[in-house]
Structure formats: structure tokens, C-alpha cells
Short mmCIF file of N, CA and C in Angstrom, two decimals:
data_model
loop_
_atom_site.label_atom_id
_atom_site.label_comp_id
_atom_site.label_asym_id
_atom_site.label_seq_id
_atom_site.Cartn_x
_atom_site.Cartn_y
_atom_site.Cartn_z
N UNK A 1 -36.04 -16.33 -25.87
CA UNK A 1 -35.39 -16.86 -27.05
C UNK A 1 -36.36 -17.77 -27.75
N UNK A 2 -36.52 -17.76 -28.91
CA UNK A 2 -37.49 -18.32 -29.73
C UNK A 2 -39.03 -17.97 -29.53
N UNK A 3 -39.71 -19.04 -29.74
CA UNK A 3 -41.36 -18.77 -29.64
C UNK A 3 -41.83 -18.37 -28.11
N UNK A 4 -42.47 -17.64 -28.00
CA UNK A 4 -43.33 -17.82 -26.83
C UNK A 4 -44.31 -19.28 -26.89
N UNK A 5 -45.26 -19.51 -26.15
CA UNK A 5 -46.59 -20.29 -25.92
C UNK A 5 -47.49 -20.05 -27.04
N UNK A 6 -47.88 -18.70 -27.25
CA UNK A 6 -49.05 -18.59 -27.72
C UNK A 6 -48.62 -18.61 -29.11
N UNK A 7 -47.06 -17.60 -29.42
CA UNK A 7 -46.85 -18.03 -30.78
C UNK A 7 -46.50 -19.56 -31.41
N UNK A 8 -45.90 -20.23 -30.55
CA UNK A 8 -45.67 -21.57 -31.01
C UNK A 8 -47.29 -22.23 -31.10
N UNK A 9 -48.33 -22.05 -30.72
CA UNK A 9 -49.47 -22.34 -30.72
C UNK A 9 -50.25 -22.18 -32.08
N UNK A 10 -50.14 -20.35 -32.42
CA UNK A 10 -50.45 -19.91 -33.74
C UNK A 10 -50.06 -20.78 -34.52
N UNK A 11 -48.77 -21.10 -34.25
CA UNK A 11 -48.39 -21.41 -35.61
C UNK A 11 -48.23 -22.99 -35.83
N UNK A 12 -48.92 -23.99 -34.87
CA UNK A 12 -49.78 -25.00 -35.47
C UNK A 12 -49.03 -26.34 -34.83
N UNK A 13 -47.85 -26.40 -33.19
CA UNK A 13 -47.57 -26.86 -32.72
C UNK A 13 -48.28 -27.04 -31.60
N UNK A 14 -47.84 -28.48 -31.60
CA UNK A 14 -48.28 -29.11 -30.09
C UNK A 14 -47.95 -28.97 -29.14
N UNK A 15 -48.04 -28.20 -28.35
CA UNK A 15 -46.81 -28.07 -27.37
C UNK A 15 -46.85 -28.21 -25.89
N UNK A 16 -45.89 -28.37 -24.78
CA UNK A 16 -46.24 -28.39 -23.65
C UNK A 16 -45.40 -27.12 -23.02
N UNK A 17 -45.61 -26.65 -22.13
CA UNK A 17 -44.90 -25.52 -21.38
C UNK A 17 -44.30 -26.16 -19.86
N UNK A 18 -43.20 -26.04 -19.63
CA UNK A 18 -42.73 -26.24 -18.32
C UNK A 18 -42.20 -24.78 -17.68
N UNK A 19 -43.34 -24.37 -16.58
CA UNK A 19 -42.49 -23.14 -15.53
C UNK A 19 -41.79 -23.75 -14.48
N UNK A 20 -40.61 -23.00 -14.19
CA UNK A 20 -39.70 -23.21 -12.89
C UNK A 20 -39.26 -22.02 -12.23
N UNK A 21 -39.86 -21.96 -10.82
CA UNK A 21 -39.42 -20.78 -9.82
C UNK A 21 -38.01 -21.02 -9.09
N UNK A 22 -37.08 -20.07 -9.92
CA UNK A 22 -35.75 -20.36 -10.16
C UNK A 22 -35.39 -20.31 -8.96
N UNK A 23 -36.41 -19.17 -8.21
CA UNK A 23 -35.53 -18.50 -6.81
C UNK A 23 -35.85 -20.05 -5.74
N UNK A 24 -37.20 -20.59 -6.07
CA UNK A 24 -37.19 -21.54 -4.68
C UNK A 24 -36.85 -23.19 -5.66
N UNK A 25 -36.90 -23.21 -6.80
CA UNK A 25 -36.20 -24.70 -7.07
C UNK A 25 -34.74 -24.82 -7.31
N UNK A 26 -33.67 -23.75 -7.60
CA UNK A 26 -32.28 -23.58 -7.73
C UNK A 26 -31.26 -23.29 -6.85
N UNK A 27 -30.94 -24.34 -6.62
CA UNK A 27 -29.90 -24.23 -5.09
C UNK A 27 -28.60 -23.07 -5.46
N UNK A 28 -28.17 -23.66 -6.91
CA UNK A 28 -27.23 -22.54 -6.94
C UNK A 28 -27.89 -20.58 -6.99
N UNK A 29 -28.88 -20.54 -7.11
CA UNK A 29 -29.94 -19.52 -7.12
C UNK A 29 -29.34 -18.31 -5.46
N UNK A 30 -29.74 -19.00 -4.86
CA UNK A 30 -29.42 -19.21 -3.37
C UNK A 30 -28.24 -18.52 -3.00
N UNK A 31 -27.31 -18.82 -3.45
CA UNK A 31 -25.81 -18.79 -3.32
C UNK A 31 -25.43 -17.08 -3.95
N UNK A 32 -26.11 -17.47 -5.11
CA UNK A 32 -26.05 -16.08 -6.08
C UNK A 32 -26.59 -14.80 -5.23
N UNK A 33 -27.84 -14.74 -4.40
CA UNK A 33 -28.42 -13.61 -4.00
C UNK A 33 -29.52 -14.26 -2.72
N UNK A 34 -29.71 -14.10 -2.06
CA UNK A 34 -30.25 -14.08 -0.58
C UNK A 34 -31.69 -13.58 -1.30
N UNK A 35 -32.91 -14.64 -0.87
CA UNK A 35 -34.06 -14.11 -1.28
C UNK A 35 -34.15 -13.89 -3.14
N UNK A 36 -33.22 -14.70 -3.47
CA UNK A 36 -32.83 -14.51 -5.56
C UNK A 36 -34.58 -15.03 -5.36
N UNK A 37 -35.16 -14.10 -6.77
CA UNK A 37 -36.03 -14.61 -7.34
C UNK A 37 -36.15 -14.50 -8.90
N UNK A 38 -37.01 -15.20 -9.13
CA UNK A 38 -36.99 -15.43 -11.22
C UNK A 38 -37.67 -16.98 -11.43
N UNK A 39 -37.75 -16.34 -12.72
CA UNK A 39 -38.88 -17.60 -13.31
C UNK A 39 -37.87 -18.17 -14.55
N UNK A 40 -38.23 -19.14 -15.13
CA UNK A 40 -37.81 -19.64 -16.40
C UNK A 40 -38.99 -20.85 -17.03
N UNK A 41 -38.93 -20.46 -18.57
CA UNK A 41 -40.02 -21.59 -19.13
C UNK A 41 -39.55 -22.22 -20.40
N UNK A 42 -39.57 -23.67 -20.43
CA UNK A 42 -39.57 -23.65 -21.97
C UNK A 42 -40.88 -23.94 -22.11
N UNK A 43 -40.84 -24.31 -24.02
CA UNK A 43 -41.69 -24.45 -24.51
C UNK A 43 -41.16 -25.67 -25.56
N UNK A 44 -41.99 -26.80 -25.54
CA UNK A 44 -41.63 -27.93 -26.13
C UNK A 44 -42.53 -28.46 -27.26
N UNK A 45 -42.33 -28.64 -28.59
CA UNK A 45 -42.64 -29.27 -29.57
C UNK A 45 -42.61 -30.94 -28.86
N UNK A 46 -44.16 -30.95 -28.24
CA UNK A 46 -44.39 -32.23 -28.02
C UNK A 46 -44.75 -33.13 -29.26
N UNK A 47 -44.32 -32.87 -31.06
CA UNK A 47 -44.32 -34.02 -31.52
C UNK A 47 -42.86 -34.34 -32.18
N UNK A 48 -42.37 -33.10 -31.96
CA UNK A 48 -40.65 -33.43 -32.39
C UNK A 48 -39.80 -33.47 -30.85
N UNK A 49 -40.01 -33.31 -29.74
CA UNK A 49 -39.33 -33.13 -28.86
C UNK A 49 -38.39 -32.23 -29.06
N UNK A 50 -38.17 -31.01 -29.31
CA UNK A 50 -37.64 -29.97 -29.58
C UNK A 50 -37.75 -29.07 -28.75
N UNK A 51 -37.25 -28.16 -28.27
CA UNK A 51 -37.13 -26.96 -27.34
C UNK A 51 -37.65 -25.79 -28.59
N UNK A 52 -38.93 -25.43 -28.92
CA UNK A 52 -39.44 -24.26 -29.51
C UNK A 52 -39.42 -22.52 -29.10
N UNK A 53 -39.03 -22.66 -27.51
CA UNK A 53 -38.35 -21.20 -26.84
C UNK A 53 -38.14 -21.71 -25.46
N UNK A 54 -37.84 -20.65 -25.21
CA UNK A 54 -37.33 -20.62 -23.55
C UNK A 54 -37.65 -18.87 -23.07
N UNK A 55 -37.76 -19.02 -21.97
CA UNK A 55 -38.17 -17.15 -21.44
C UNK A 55 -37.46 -17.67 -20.14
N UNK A 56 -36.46 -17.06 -19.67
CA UNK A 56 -35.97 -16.41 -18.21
C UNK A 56 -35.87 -15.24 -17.61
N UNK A 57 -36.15 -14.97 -16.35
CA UNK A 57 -36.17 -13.96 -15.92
C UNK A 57 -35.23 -14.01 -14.98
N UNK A 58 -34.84 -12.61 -14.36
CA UNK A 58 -34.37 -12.77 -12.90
C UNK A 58 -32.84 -12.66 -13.01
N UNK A 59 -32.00 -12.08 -11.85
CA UNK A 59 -30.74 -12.06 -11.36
C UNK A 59 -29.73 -12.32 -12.45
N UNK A 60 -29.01 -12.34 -12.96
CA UNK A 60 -27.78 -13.16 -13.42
C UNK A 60 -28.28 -14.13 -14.60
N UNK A 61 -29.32 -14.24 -14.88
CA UNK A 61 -30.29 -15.20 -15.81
C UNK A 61 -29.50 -14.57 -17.42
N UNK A 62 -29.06 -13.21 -17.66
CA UNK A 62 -28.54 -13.17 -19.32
C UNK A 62 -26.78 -14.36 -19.25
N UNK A 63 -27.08 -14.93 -18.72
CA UNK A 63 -25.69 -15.84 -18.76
C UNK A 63 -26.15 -17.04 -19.25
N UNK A 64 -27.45 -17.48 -19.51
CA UNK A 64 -27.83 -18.48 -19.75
C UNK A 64 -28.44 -18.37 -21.60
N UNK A 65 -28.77 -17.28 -21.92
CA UNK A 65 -29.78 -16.94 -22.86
C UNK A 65 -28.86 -17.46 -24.25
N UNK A 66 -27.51 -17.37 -23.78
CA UNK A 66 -27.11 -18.36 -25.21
C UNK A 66 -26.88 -19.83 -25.16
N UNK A 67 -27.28 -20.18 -24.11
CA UNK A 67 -27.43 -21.49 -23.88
C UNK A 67 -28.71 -21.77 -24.56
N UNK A 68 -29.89 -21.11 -24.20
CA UNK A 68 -31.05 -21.12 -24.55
C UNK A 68 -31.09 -21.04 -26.15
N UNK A 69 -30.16 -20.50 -26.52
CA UNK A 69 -30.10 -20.00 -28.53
C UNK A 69 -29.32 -20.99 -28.84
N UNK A 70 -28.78 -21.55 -28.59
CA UNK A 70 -28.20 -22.81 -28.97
C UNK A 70 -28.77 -23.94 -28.99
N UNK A 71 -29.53 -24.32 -27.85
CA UNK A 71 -30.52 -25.19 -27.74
C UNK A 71 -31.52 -24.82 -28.50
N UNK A 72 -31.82 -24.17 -29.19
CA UNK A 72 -33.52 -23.82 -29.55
C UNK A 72 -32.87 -23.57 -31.24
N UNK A 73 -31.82 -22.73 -31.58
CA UNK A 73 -31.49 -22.83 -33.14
C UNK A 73 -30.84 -24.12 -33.26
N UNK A 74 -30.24 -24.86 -32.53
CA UNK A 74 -29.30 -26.52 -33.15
C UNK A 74 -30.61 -27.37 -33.30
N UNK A 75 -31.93 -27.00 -32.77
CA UNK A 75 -32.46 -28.04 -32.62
C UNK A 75 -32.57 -29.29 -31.84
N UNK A 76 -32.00 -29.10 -30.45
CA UNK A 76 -31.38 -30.26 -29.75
C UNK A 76 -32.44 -31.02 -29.43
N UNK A 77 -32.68 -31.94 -29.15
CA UNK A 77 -33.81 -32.68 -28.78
C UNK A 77 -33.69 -33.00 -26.86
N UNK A 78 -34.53 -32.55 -26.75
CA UNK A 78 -35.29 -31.95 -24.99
C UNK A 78 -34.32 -33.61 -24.55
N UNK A 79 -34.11 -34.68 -25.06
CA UNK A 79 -33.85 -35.96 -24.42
C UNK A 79 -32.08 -35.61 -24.26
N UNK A 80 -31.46 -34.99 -25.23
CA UNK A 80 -30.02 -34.56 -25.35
C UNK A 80 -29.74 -33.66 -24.46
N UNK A 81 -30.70 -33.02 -23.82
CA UNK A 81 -29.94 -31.92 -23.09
C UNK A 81 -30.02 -32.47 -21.33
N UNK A 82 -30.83 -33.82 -21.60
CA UNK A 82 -29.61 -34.36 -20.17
C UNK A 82 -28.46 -34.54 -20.08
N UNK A 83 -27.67 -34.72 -21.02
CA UNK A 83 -26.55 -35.15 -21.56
C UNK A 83 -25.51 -33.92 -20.78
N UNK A 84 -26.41 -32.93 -21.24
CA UNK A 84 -25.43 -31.43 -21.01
C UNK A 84 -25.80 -30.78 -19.12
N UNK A 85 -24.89 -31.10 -18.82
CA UNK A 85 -24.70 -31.57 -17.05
C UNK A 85 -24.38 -29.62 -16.61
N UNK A 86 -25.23 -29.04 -16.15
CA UNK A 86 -25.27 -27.63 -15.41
C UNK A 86 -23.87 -28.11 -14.65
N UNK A 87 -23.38 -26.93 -14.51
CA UNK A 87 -22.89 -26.34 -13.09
C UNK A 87 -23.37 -26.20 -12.01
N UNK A 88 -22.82 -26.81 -10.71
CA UNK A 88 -23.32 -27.12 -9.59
C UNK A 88 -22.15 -26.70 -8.80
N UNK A 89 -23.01 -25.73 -7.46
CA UNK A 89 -23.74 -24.91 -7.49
C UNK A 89 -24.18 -23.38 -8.44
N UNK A 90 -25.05 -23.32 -9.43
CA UNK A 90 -24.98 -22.05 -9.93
C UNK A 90 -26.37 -22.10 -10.61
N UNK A 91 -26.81 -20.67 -11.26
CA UNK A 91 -27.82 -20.55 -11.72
C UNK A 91 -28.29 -21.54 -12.87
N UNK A 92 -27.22 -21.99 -13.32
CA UNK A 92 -27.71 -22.53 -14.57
C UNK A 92 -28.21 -24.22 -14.62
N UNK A 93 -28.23 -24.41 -13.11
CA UNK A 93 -28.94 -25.65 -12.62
C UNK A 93 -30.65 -25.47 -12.79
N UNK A 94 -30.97 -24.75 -13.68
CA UNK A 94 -32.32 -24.05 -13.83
C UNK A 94 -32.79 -25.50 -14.79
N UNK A 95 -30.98 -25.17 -15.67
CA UNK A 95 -31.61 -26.57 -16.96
C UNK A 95 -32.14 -27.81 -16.37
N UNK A 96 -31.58 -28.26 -15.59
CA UNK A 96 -32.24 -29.48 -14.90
C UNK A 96 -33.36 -29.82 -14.05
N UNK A 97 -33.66 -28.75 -13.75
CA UNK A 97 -35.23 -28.32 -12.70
C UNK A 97 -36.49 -28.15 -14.05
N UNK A 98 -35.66 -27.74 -15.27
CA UNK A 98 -36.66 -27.23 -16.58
C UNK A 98 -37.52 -29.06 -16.82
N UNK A 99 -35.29 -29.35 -17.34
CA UNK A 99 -36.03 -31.07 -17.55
C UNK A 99 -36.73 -32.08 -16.64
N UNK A 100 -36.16 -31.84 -15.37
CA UNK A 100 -37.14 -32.56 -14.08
C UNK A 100 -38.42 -32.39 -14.35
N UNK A 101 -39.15 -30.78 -14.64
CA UNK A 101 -40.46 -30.51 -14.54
C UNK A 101 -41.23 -31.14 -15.93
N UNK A 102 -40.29 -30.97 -17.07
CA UNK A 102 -40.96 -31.63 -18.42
C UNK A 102 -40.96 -33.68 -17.80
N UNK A 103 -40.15 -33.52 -17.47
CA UNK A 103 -40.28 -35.42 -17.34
C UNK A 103 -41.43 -35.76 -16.30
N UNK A 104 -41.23 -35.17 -15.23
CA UNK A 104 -42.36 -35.01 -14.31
C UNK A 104 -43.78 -35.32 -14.62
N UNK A 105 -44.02 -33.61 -15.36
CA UNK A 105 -45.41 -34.00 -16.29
C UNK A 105 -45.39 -35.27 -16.70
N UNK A 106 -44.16 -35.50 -17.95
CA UNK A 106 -44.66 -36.35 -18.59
C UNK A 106 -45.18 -37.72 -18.10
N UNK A 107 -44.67 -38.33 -16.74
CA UNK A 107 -45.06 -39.54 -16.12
C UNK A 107 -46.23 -39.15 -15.46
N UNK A 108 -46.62 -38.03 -14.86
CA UNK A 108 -47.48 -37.68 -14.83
C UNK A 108 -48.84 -38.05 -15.49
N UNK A 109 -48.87 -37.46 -16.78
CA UNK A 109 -49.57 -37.61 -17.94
C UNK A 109 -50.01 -39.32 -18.18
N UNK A 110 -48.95 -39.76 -18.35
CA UNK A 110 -48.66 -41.91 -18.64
C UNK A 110 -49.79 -42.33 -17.60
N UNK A 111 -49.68 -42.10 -16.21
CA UNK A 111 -50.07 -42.45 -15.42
C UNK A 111 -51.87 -42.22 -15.41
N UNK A 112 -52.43 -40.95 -16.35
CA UNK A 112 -53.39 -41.26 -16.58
C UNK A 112 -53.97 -41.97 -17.62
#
């Protein structure tokens, strides 16, 4: 849904990419399928904080993709979608492993 990497790149954004291996960071993952595997990425307008796309793969993952079009056409800002609390246990605890990994980096990053 939305830009990939390279197109959000072309076209003259800053951006950061967060991957998450759905099958070994998503507990509700687990539950869904024995050995579940899949990836998910956004892609972040690091000067608007914006969600510029998202790509998921894997199991049960088209349940999420209008989550992903909602977030990425409203414009939500990457800080608002803590706000919006997954379902626990289930796949869509992906969102919070996405934002863990973007915040992550980002203290990451501070720290140098």
C-alpha cells in the first residue's frame, strides 16, 4: 500500500524503512499457524512523520492492508498510531512491533 522505498526515494523523501519478521516477532502470529512466517515494512517520511507505504506479506496479512490504506491515505502521523492499540493475541500486533522497531532505531540513532 502506497510507496515502496525506492519510489518514496525517487520522489525526493527522506525516509526511514522499518522491517519486521512477523513469524518470529508476533505472538499473535503463532497462534494463527505453527511455524507462521511473513515479513512487514513501513516506510516513513522522516521529515513529516508520516507512514509513506507499508508492504506485508504472509498468512492472514490481507486483513490488515486496509488498515495500512487508512493509515497511509488519512495521513496519520507514525506518533498517532500508538494511540491505535492492535488486538492481542492476533496478527495485527505486527502494528506495534512496526512502531517498536521505528522508535528503536530512532533512540538508536540519538544515541549517536
Amino acid at each position: 500500500m502506497g510507496l515502496t522505498a525506492d519510489q518514496a526515494e525517487r520522489a525526493g523523501h527522506r525516509i526511514r524503512v522499518v522491517d519486521v519478521d512477523t513469524g518470529g516477532k508476533v505472538a499473535g502470529a503463532g497462534l494463527y499457524a505453527d511455524g507462521y512466517t511473513g515479513r512487514a515494512r513501513m516506510v516513513v517520511d522522516e521529515d513529516h512523520g508520516l507512514l509513506l507505504g507499508v508492504t506485508m506479506v504472509g498468512p492472514a496479512i490481507e486483513e490488515l492492508i486496509h488498515s495500512a490504506t487508512v493509515a497511509v491515505a488519512a495521513q496519520v502521523p507514525v506518533s498517532r498510531l500508538w494511540h491505535a492499540v492492535p488486538c492481542f493475541p492476533s496478527i495485527s500486533e505486527v502494528w506495534l512491533r512496526l512502531l517498536e522497531a521505528y522508535r528503536d532505531t530512532t533512540t538508536a540513532e540519538q544515541r549517536h
